[in-house]
C-alpha cells in the first residue's frame, strides 16, 4: 500500500533530550526552564506560526503554573498589531485586486505591528514586574512574541504547524494573521502566499536558533517537543540520507480517483486532484527517533541543511530554495485541467516578485481510454481568434471548441511532455500524471476553464490578459512534436539495466531520466540532489555504497529525494518483475543563478 505517512529516521545523531510527547512534557519543560532563569517574574515567550492553537496550550499552562506556585500574567501579540484595515492598507501593493495573484512581500514581521509596539509592550512588562508581589509567570504569546519583547525572556518556545494545516484551517474559516475578514479561502491563500508566509516564515527562519524549544502542534491534542538544539541535530542528520516528504493531497474540480484508490484515502474525499511530494515550501517531513514522531516543515530543513541537501553548485544557483518539484495531477475518472500557460522569468519577477519561472513537464504514469494531453497551439491558430473565443466564453458562460486552438495529443503511458514557460497546455481527463517541474506552482494563467464552477460553487479566476502577455504563438503542432515530446535516448547500461534521458532542454532547469531496472543500478550524486519516483514495479531499495546500513526502501508511486551529500549509492529492485524509476534533478547545463538576479 502507498505510504501516506512516510517516516524519516534519525540515524546518527544522538539527541540530548530526544523527542517528547504530550502537554505534560511541554509544560514541565517550559515552566522549569523559565523558573530556573530568573527571580520574581519569569517571562516565558510562546511564539509560533499563525493558526497554531495557542489556546490549547494556555488553558493547560494556567493551572499548571498556579500549581507550581506562580501567579499567572499574560500579554498577547495581537494587541500590538495594526488593525485589520490598516494591514490591508499597508500591504495593498502585495495583495492587489487580482483574485489569485499578488506581489511577494519582502519586509519583516515588524510591519504587522503598530510603530510603538515594542515600547508599549516594554512599559506593560515593567508594570507586571513592579506589581509582582509574588512569584509570577509572565507569558507573552502569539506570532512575533520574541520580536515584541526584543528577545528579553527567561525561556522561549516556538509552536509550529504545517502549511497543510493552515490551508485546511483557511477552508474552515481561519483568517490571515491580523486580518479582520477574508473574502474566501482563495483570498486567504493569496494573502498567505504573498504576505504572511514571506514575512512570518522568514521570521521563523531568522529567529529559530534564538528559541529554547520547538513544539510541533500539528495535532493540538498531542504536541511534540524538541529542544532547538535537538531539532537542528535532527535536521542535519536527516538531510544526509534519502528522505520522503509527507504527501500533501487535495481535491479539485478536475480531480480523479486513481490516487484515492492507491492510497486508500477516505471515502468522503470527493477526489484527489493534487498530491504534492514534494513541493518544498508546502510539504513537511515526519522524522522519527526512538519510536517518537515529529513533523517539521521542509523549509526548515532547507534553511539549516541546504548544502547537504542540494550540493554546492545548486546552492550557488538557487540559495536555499529547493528548485525541483514532483506532484501528481490525477484526472482518472475526473476532468480536464484548465487550458493554461505559465509566466516567463522577467514577467514573474517584475509582476509578482516571484523567485523562479514556472517551467513544467508531465510524465504520464497511467492513463485510460483515449486520454489526451493538450500541448501547444494548432497550426494556424491566430492569437486574436483564441482571445476572442476565450473572452466570449467568459462573458456568455458558453463552452468553446478549444481544440480548434489548442493542439490535442494522444496520451501515451510512459511519455514525457515538456512544458517550457509560454506553452499553452493542460492534461486531459483520465490521466495520472507525475509532474516534474520547477518549484513554482501558483502562477497558472487560465485561458479557458470550460465554463465550469469550482468545488466551492464559484467560477475559478481566468487570467486572459496575463496569459496573452506570455503565450508563445510559435509553439504550434509541428514544433511541439519535434521539441516537446522527445522519445527516450539511451544514456548508459549496467548489465541488463538501462538509463534513458527522457527530457532535457536549455530552457528547463530540470532534467528527466528514466532507469529501467532489472536487478541493480549503481550511481552517485556527484554533489547534486537526485529525485526518484518508482513509476512502474513494486519496490526498490536505495543503499549507500559506503555504508550498507544506510538505506531506504520505497514502493510504486512514492518519491524520494537523495541528498547531494549521500554520495555513491545503488538502487536495488526488490520486486518480482522489472521496474522503472523516474530520476530528476537540476540539469547539468543550467547555469543561470537566480540568486544573483536578486541582488
Ligand atoms: O489551474 P488548474 O486547472 O487547477 O491546473 C492545475 C494546476 O496544478 C499545477 O500543475 C501545479 O500546481 C499548476 O501548474 C496548474 O495550474
Short mmCIF file of C-alpha atoms and ligand atoms in Angstrom, two decimals, residues 254 274 276 279 325 327 329 336-340 342 358 360 362 425 435 441-442 444 446 449 452 460, ligand 1:
data_model
loop_
_atom_site.label_atom_id
_atom_site.label_comp_id
_atom_site.label_asym_id
_atom_site.label_seq_id
_atom_site.Cartn_x
_atom_site.Cartn_y
_atom_site.Cartn_z
CA UNK A 254 -10.95 18.16 -12.17
CA UNK A 274 -3.14 17.04 -6.46
CA UNK A 276 2.48 17.31 -3.72
CA UNK A 279 6.71 20.97 -3.41
CA UNK A 325 9.11 19.65 -7.57
CA UNK A 327 3.47 16.39 -7.83
CA UNK A 329 -2.21 15.54 -11.24
CA UNK A 336 -9.57 18.27 -17.93
CA UNK A 337 -7.35 20.80 -16.18
CA UNK A 338 -7.93 24.39 -17.21
CA UNK A 339 -6.36 25.37 -20.50
CA UNK A 340 -3.41 27.39 -19.23
CA UNK A 342 2.79 29.82 -17.17
CA UNK A 358 7.08 28.08 -13.71
CA UNK A 360 6.78 22.17 -16.11
CA UNK A 362 4.07 15.91 -17.49
CA UNK A 425 -1.18 23.23 -22.21
CA UNK A 435 4.52 16.45 -12.87
CA UNK A 441 3.26 26.18 -8.72
CA UNK A 442 0.82 29.00 -8.17
CA UNK A 444 -1.23 29.42 -13.65
CA UNK A 446 -6.07 30.15 -17.03
CA UNK A 449 -11.94 26.63 -17.87
CA UNK A 452 -17.48 25.34 -15.08
CA UNK A 460 -12.24 29.83 -10.97
O1 LIG B 1 -5.34 25.51 -12.88
P1 LIG B 1 -5.76 24.11 -12.82
O2 LIG B 1 -6.73 23.72 -13.86
O3 LIG B 1 -6.26 23.72 -11.46
O4 LIG B 1 -4.46 23.34 -13.14
C1 LIG B 1 -3.68 22.59 -12.26
C2 LIG B 1 -2.53 23.30 -11.63
O5 LIG B 1 -1.67 22.41 -10.97
C3 LIG B 1 -0.32 22.73 -11.26
O6 LIG B 1 0.14 21.85 -12.20
C4 LIG B 1 0.51 22.62 -10.01
O7 LIG B 1 0.05 23.41 -9.02
C5 LIG B 1 -0.34 24.07 -11.91
O8 LIG B 1 0.62 24.20 -12.82
C6 LIG B 1 -1.68 24.06 -12.56
O9 LIG B 1 -2.13 25.30 -12.63
#
